[in-house]
CSV table of C-alpha atoms in Angstrom, one decimal:
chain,number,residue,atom,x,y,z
A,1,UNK,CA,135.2,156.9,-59.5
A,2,UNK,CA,134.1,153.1,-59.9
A,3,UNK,CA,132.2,151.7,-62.8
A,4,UNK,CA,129.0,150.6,-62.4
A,5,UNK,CA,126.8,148.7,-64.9
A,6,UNK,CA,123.2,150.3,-64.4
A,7,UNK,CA,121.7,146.9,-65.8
A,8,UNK,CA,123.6,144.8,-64.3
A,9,UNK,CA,121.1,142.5,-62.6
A,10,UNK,CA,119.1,142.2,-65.8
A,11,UNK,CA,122.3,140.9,-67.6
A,12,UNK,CA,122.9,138.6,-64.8
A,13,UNK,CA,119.4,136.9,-65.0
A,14,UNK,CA,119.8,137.0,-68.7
A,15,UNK,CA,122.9,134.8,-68.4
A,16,UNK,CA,120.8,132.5,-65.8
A,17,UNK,CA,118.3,132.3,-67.7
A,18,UNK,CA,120.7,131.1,-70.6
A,19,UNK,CA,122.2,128.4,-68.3
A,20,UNK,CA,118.6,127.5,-67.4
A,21,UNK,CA,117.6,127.0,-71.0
A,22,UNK,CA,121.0,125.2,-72.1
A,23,UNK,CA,120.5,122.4,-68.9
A,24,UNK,CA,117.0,122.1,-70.5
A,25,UNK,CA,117.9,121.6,-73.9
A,26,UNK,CA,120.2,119.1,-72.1
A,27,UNK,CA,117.5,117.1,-70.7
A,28,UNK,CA,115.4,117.1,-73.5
A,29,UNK,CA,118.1,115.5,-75.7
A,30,UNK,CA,119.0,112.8,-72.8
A,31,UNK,CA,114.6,112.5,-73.4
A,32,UNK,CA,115.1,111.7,-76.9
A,33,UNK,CA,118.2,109.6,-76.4
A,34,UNK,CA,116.5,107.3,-74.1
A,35,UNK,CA,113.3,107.1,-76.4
A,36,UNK,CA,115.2,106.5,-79.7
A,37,UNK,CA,117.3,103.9,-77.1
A,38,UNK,CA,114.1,102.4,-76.2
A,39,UNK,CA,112.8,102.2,-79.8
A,40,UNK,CA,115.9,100.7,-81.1
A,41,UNK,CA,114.9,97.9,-78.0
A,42,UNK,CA,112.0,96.8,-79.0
A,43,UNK,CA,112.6,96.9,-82.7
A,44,UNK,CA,115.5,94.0,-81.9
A,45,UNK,CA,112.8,92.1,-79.9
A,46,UNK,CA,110.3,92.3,-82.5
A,47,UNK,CA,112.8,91.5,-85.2
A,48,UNK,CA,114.1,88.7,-83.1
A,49,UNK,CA,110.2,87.5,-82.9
A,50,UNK,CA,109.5,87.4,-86.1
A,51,UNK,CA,112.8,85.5,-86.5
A,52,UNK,CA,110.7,82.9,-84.1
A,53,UNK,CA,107.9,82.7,-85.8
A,54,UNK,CA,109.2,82.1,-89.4
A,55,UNK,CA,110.9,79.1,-87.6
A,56,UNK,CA,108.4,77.6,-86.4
A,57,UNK,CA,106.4,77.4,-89.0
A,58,UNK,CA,109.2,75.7,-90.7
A,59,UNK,CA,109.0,73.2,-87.9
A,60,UNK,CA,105.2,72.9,-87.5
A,61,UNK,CA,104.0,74.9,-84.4
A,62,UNK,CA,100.3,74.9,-83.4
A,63,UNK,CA,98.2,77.9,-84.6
A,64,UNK,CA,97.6,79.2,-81.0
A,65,UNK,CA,101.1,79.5,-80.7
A,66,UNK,CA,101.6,81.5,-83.7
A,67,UNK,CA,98.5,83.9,-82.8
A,68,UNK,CA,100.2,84.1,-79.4
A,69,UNK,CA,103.5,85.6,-80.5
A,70,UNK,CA,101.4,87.5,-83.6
A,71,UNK,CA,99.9,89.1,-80.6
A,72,UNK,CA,102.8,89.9,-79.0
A,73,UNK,CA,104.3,91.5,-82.1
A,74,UNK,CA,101.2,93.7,-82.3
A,75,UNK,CA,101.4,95.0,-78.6
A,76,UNK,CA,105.5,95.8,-79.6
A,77,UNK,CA,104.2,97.6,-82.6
A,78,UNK,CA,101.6,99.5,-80.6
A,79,UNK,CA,104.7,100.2,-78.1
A,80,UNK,CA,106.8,101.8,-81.0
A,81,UNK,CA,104.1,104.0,-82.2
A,82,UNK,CA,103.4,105.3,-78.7
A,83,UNK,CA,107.2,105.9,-78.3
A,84,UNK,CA,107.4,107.8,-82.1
A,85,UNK,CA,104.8,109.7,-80.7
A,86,UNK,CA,106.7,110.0,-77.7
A,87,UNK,CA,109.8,111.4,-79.7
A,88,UNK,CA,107.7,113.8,-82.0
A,89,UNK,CA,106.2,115.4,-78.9
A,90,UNK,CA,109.8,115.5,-77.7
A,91,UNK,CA,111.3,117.4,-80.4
A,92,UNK,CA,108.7,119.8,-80.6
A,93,UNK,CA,109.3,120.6,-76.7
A,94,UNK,CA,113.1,120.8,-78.2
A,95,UNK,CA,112.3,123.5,-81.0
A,96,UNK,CA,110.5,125.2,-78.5
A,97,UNK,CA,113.3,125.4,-76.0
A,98,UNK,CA,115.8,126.1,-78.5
A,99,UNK,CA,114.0,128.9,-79.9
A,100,UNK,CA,113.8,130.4,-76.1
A,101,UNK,CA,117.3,129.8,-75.8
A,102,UNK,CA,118.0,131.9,-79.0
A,103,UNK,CA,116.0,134.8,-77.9
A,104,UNK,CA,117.4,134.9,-74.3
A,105,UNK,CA,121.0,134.8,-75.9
A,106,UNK,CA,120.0,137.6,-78.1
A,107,UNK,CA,119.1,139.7,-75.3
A,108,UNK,CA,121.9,138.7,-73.1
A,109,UNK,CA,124.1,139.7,-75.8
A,110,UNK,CA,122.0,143.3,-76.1
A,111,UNK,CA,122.7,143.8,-72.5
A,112,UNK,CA,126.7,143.0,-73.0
A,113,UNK,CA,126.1,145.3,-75.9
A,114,UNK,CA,124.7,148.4,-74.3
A,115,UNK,CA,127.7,147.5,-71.0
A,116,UNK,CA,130.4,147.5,-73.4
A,117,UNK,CA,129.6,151.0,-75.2
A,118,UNK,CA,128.5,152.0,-71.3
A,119,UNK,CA,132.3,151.1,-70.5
A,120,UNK,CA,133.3,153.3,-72.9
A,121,UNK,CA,131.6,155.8,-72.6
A,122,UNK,CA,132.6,156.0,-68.8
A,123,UNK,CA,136.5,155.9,-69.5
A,124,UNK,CA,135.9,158.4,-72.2
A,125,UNK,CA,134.2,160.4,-68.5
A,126,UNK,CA,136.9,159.3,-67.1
A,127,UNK,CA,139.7,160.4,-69.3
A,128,UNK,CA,138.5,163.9,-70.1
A,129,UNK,CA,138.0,164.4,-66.5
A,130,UNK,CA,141.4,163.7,-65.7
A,131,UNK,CA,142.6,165.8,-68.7
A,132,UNK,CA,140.3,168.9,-67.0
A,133,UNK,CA,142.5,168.4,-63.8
A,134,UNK,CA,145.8,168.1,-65.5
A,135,UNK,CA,144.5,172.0,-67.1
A,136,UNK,CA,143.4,173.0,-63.9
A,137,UNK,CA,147.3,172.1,-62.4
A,138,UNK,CA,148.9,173.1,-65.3
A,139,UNK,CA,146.4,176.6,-65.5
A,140,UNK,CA,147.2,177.0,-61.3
A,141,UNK,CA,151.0,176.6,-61.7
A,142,UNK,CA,151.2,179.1,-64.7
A,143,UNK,CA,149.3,181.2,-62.9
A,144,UNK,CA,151.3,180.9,-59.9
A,145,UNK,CA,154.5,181.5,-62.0
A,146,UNK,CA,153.3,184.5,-63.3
């Protein structure tokens, strides 16, 4: 008699379905990685900017100048909010996927759960039908003897 796992497709698309969620998570956090890279970027430029402009003041640079790179500092500041806003959208997507992978794990695990008492429950079958043959020989050759 050969085992066989009544849910066993469910459990396999469970643990699919766990891959599936873990190479998203995956991607998400490579998301967030490249925003906070980008982030960390333009930070250096604007720091680097500002470096400029303090500078050349020192030295006496024309007003139009100063505007110019004021103007660029704004547009790198405008860049940096859209990318925190970027990120925040990007961990919510996160929380979201982790909290799927959670509750496919969960049932995955059920499903190993219910197949593991289901195994043995089978070999406990199993056993007691091999001790009913072992009476049945034993019971024919006494019988036979007698």
């Amino acid at each position: 008699m050969k085992y066989k796992f009544r849910f066993e497709k469910i459990l396999e698309i469970k643990q699919k379905l766990e891959e599936n969620k873990k190479i998203e998570i995956n991607e998400i956090n490579n998301e967030i990685g490249n925003i906070k890279l980008q982030i960390e970027k333009l930070n250096g430029i604007k720091e680097t900017k500002n470096h400029q402009i303090k500078k050349n003041m020192n030295v006496g640079t024309s007003i139009n100048e100063i505007k110019l790179m004021n103007g660029f500092i704004d547009s790198i500041n405008i860049k940096i909010r859209n990318l925190f806003e970027d990120l925040k959208l990007a961990q919510n997507k996160l929380d979201i996927k982790k909290n799927e992978y959670i509750q496919v794990t969960r049932e995955k695990k059920t499903f190993e759960k219910i197949k593991e008492k289901d195994i043995v429950k089978f070999n406990e079958k199993i056993k007691k039908e091999e001790e009913k043959f072992v009476d049945q020989i034993v019971t024919f050759k006494h019988s036979m003897s007698n």
